[in-house]
Coordinates of C-alpha atoms in Angstrom, one line a residue:
X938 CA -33.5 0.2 26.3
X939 CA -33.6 -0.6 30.1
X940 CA -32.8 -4.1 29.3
X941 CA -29.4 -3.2 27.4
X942 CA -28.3 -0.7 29.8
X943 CA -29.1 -3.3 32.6
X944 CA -26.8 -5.7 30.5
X945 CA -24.3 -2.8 29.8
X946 CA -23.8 -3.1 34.0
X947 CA -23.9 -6.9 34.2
X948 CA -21.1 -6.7 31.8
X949 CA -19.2 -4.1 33.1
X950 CA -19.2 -5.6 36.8
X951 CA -18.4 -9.3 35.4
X952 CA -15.6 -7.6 33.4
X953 CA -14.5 -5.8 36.8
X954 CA -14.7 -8.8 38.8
X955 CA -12.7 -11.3 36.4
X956 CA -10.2 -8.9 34.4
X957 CA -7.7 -11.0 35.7
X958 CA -8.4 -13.6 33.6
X959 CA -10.2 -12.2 30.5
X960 CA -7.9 -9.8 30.0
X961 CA -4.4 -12.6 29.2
X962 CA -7.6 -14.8 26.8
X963 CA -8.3 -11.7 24.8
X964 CA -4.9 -10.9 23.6
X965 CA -4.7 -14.3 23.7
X966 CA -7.5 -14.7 20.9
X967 CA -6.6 -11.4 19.1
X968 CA -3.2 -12.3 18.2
X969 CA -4.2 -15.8 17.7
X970 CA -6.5 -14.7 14.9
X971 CA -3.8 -12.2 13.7
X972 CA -1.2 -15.0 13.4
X973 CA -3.9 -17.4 11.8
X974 CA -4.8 -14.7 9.4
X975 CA -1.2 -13.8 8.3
X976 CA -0.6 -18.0 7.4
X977 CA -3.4 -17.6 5.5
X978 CA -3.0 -14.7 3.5
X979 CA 0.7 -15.6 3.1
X980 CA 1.9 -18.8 3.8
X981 CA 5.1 -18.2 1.8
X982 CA 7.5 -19.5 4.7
X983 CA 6.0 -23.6 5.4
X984 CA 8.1 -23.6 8.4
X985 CA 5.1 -21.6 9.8
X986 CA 2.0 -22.7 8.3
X987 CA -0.2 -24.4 10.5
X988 CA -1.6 -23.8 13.9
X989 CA 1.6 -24.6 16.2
X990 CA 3.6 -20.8 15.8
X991 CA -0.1 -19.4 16.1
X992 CA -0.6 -21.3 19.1
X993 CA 2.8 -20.5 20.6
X994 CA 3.2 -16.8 20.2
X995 CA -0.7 -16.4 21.1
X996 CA 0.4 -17.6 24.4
X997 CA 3.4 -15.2 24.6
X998 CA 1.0 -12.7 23.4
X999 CA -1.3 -13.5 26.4
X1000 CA 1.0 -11.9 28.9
X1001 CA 2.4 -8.8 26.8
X1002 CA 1.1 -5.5 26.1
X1003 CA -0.5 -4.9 23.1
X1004 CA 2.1 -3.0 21.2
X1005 CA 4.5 -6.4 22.1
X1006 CA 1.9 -8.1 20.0
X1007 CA 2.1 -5.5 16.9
X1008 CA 6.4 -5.8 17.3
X1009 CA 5.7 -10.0 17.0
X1010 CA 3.0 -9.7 13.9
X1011 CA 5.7 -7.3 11.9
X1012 CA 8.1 -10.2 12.9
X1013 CA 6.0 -12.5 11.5
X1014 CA 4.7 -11.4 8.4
X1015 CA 8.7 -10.4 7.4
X1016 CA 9.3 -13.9 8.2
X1017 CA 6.7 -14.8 5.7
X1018 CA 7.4 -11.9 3.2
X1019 CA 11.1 -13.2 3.5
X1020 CA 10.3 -17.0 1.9
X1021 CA 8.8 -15.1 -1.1
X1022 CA 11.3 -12.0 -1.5
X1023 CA 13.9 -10.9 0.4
X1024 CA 13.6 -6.9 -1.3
X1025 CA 9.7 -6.8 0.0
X1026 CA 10.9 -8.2 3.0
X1027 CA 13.7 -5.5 3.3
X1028 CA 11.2 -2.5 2.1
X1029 CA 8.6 -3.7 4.7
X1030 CA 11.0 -3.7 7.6
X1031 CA 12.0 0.1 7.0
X1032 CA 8.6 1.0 6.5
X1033 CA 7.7 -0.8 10.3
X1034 CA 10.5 1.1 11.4
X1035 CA 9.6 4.2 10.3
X1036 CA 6.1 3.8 11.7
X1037 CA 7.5 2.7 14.6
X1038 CA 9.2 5.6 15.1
X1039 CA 6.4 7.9 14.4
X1040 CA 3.7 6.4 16.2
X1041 CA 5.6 5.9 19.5
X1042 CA 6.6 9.7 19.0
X1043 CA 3.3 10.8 18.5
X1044 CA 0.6 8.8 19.8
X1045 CA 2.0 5.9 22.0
X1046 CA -0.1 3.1 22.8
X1047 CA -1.9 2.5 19.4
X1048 CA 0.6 0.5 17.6
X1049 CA -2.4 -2.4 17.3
X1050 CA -4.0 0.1 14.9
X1051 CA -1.2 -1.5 12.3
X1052 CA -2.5 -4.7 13.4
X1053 CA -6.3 -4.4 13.1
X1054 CA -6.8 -2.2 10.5
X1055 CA -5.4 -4.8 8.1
X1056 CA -7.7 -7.4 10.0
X1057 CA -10.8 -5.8 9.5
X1058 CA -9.9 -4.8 5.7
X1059 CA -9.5 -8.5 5.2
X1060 CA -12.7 -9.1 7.0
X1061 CA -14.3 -6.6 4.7
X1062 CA -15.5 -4.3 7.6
X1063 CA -12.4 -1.4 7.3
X1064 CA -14.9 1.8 7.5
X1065 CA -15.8 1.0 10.7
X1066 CA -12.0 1.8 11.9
X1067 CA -12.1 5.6 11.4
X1068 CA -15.4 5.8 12.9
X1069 CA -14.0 4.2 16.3
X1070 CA -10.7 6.1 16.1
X1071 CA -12.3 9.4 15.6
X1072 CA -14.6 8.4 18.7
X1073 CA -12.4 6.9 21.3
X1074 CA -8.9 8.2 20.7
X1075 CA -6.7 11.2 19.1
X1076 CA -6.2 12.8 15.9
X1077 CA -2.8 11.4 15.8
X1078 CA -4.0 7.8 16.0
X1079 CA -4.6 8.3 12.3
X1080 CA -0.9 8.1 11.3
X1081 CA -1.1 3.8 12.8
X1082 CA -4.2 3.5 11.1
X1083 CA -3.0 4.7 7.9
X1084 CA 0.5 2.4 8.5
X1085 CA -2.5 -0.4 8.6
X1086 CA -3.4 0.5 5.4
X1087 CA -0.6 0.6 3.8
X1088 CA 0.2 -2.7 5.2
X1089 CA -2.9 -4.3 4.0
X1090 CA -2.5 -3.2 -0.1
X1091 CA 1.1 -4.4 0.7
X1092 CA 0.2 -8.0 1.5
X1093 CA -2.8 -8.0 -1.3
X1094 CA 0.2 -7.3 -3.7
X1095 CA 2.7 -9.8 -2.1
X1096 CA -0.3 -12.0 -2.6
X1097 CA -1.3 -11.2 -6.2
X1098 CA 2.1 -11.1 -7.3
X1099 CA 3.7 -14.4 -5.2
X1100 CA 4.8 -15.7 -9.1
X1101 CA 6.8 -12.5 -10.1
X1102 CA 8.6 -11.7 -7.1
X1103 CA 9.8 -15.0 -6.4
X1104 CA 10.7 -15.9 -10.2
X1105 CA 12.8 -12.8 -10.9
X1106 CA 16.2 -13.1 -11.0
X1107 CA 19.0 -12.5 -8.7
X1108 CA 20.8 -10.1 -11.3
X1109 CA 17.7 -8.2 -11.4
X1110 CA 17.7 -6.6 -8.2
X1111 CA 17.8 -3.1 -8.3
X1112 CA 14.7 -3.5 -11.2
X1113 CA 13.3 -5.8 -8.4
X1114 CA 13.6 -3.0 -5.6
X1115 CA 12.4 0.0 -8.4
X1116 CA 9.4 -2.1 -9.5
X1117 CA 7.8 -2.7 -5.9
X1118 CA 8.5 0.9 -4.8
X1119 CA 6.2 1.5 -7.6
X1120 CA 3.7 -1.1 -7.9
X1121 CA 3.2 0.1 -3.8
X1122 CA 2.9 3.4 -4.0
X1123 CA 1.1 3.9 -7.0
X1124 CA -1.4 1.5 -6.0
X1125 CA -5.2 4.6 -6.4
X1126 CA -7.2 2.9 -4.2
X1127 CA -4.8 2.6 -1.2
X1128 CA -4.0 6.3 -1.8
X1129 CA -7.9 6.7 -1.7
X1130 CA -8.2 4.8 1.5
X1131 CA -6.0 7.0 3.3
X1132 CA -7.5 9.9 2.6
X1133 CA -10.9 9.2 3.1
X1134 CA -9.8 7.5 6.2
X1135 CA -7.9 9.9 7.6
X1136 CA -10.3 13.0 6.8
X1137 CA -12.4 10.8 8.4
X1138 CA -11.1 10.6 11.8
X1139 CA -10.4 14.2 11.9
X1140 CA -14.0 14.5 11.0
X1141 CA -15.3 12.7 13.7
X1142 CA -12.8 13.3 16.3
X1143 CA -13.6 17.6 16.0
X1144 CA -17.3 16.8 15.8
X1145 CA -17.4 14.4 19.4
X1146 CA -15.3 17.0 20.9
X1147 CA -18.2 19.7 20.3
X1148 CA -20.8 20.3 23.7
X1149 CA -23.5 20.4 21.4
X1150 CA -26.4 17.7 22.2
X1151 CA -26.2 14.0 20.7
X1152 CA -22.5 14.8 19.5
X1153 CA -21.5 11.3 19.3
X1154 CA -24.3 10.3 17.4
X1155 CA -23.7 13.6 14.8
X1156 CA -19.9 12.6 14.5
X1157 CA -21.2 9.2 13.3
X1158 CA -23.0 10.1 10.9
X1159 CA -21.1 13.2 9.6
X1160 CA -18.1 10.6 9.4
X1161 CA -19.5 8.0 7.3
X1162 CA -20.9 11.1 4.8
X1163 CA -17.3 12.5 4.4
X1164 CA -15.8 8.5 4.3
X1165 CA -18.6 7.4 1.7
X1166 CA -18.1 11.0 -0.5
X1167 CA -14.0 11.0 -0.8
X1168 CA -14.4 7.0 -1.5
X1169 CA -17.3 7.8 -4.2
X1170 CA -15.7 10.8 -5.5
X1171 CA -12.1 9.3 -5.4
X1172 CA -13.7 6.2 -7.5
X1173 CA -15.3 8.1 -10.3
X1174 CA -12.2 10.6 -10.3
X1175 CA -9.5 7.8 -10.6
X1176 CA -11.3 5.0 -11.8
X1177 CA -10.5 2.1 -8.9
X1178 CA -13.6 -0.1 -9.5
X1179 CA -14.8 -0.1 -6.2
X1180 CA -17.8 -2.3 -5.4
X1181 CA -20.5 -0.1 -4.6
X1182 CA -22.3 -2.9 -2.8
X1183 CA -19.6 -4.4 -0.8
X1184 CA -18.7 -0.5 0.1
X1185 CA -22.4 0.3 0.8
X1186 CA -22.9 -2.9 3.2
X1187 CA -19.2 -2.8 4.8
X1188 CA -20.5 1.1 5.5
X1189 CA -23.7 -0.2 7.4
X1190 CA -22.3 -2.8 9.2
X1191 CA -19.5 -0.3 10.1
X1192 CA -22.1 2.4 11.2
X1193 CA -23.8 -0.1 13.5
X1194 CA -20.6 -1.4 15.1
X1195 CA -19.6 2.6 15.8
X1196 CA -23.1 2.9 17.6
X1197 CA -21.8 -0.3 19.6
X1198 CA -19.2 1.0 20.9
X1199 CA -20.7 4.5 21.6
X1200 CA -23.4 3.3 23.4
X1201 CA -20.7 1.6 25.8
X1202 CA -18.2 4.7 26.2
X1203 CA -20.6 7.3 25.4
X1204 CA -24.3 6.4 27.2
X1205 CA -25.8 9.7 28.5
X1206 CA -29.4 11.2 29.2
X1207 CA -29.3 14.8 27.3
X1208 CA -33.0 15.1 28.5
X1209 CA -31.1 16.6 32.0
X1210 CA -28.6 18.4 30.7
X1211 CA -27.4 21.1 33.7
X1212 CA -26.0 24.4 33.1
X1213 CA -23.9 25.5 36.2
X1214 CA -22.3 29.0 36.8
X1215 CA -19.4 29.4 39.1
X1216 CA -17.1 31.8 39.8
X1217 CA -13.9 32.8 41.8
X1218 CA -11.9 36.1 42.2
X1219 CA -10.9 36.2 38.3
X1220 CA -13.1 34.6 36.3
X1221 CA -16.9 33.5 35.4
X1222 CA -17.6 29.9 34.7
X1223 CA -20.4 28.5 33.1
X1224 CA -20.4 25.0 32.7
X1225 CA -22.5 22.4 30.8
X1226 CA -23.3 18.9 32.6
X1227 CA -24.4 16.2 30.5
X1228 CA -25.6 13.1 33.1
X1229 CA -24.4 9.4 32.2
X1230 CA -27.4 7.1 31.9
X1231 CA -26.8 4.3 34.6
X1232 CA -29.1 2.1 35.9
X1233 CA -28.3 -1.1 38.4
X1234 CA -28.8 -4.3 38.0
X1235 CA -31.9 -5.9 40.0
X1236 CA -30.9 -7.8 42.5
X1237 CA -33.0 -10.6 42.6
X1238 CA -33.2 -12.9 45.4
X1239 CA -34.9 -16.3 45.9
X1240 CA -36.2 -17.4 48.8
X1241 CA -36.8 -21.2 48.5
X1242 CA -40.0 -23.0 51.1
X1243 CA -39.5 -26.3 52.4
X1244 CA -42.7 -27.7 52.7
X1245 CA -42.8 -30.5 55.8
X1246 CA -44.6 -33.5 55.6
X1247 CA -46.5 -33.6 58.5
X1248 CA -46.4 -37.3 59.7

């Protein structure tokens, strides 16, 4: 345990000392992979396949916040939905609006929610996104993750359905418009991802907030429970054949990615806990400390001996 927290400061001071730079080759790599990942799950427009656009707007990407970087993927996936169908394309842009709209009314600052959710569904690691919302941000940060979802079912239908929507015909438009809105948002098991997800995060984030002793580590576990029930009872309930062993190891390897990330916001030693009273001319206040664990890094020096020959 010494030995991680030691590297927990190692990596904290190297991040402190060279943010500078590691901070442009992150986004740099995030939206790289983003961009990669949206050529190969679409591909519909050739004008951007391959690794030039990728390379090009990862480097813009480099130098921009990260809710430039959502704007230019929802640029970029329309552009591809757009060399497929022009009515997806047009029903996807209202719906980035409208989340747009919400999220920077509500919880600014999260937009790459939209972004990464879809990312790690692909990856086939989603669970462990309400776990790590619930744990570092708000309850509102739910309504981006659940835009990511959306998003996500959206592209496996553009993908499963590439033949139909680009071989119906022109005349057929209105039918064309009907039968998406449909095929989207009847879709059970993206329904059933939203739920569970967002109970989820409410879950967790209610359960972190408590004083109570190894709260983190309670919210965890309580949120994978609730996540794993709604998905298990959703399944039998509207019959989405859901692997049970993809969902089972996705939920482990989610579960052990959330401890990851607690163990670097959330590292404390309940074995001295304080409880402090204080008090002014119009109220009592009794207060509960909770100490970080920290530890520094050895600082090793070494002393190198010449040896002379003696002649």
């Amino acid at each position: 345990m010494i030995g991680l927290l030691v590297f927990k400061e190692r990596l904290k001071a190297f991040y402190a000392r060279y943010n500078f730079y590691l901070n442009p080759a992150l986004k740099f790599f995030y939206a790289l992979a983003v961009f990669l990942l949206l050529n190969r799950q679409l591909g519909f427009l050739e004008k951007l396949n391959g690794p030039m656009f990728p390379l090009i707007l990862g480097c813009l990407c480099a130098f921009l916040p990260l809710s430039a970087t959502s704007f230019i993927a929802a640029v970029y996936m329309l552009a591809h939905l757009s060399g497929l169908s022009m009515e997806l394309a047009v029903i996807t842009g209202i719906f980035v609006v409208i989340a747009m709209i919400l999220y920077g009314a509500l919880q600014p600052g999260d937009s790459y929610l939209m972004v990464l959710t879809p990312v790690l569904f692909f990856l086939q690691i989603p669970y462990v996104v309400p776990l790590v919302v619930g744990l570092s941000c708000g309850i509102f940060s739910a309504i981006p993750m659940c835009f990511g979802i959306f998003l996500y079912y959206l592209l496996v239908y553009a993908k499963q359905n590439a033949g139909v929507l680009a071989g119906t015909a022109a005349t057929d438009i209105a039918q064309k418009y009907g039968q998406v809105l449909k095929s989207i948002f009847s879709n059970d098991r993206m329904i059933l991802m939203v739920l569970a997800f967002a109970l989820t995060v409410v879950v967790v984030f209610l359960i972190r907030n408590r004083s109570m002793a190894y709260a983190w580590t309670v919210a965890i576990a309580a949120g994978m429970v609730v996540e794993l029930a709604v998905i298990f009872i959703g399944d039998s309930k509207l019959n989405v054949n859901l692997s049970i062993g993809s969902v089972a190891l996705g939920a482990l390897v989610s579960v052990l990615l959330a401890f990851v990330v607690q163990f670097f916001l959330f590292a404390v030693d309940y074995s001295r806990t304080e409880f402090l009273q204080y008090e002014d001319d119009d109220y009592y206040y009794y207060v509960k400390a909770v100490p970080k664990i920290a530890v520094s890094a050895p600082d090793i020096k070494v002393q190198r001996i010449n040896k002379r020959n003696e002649s």
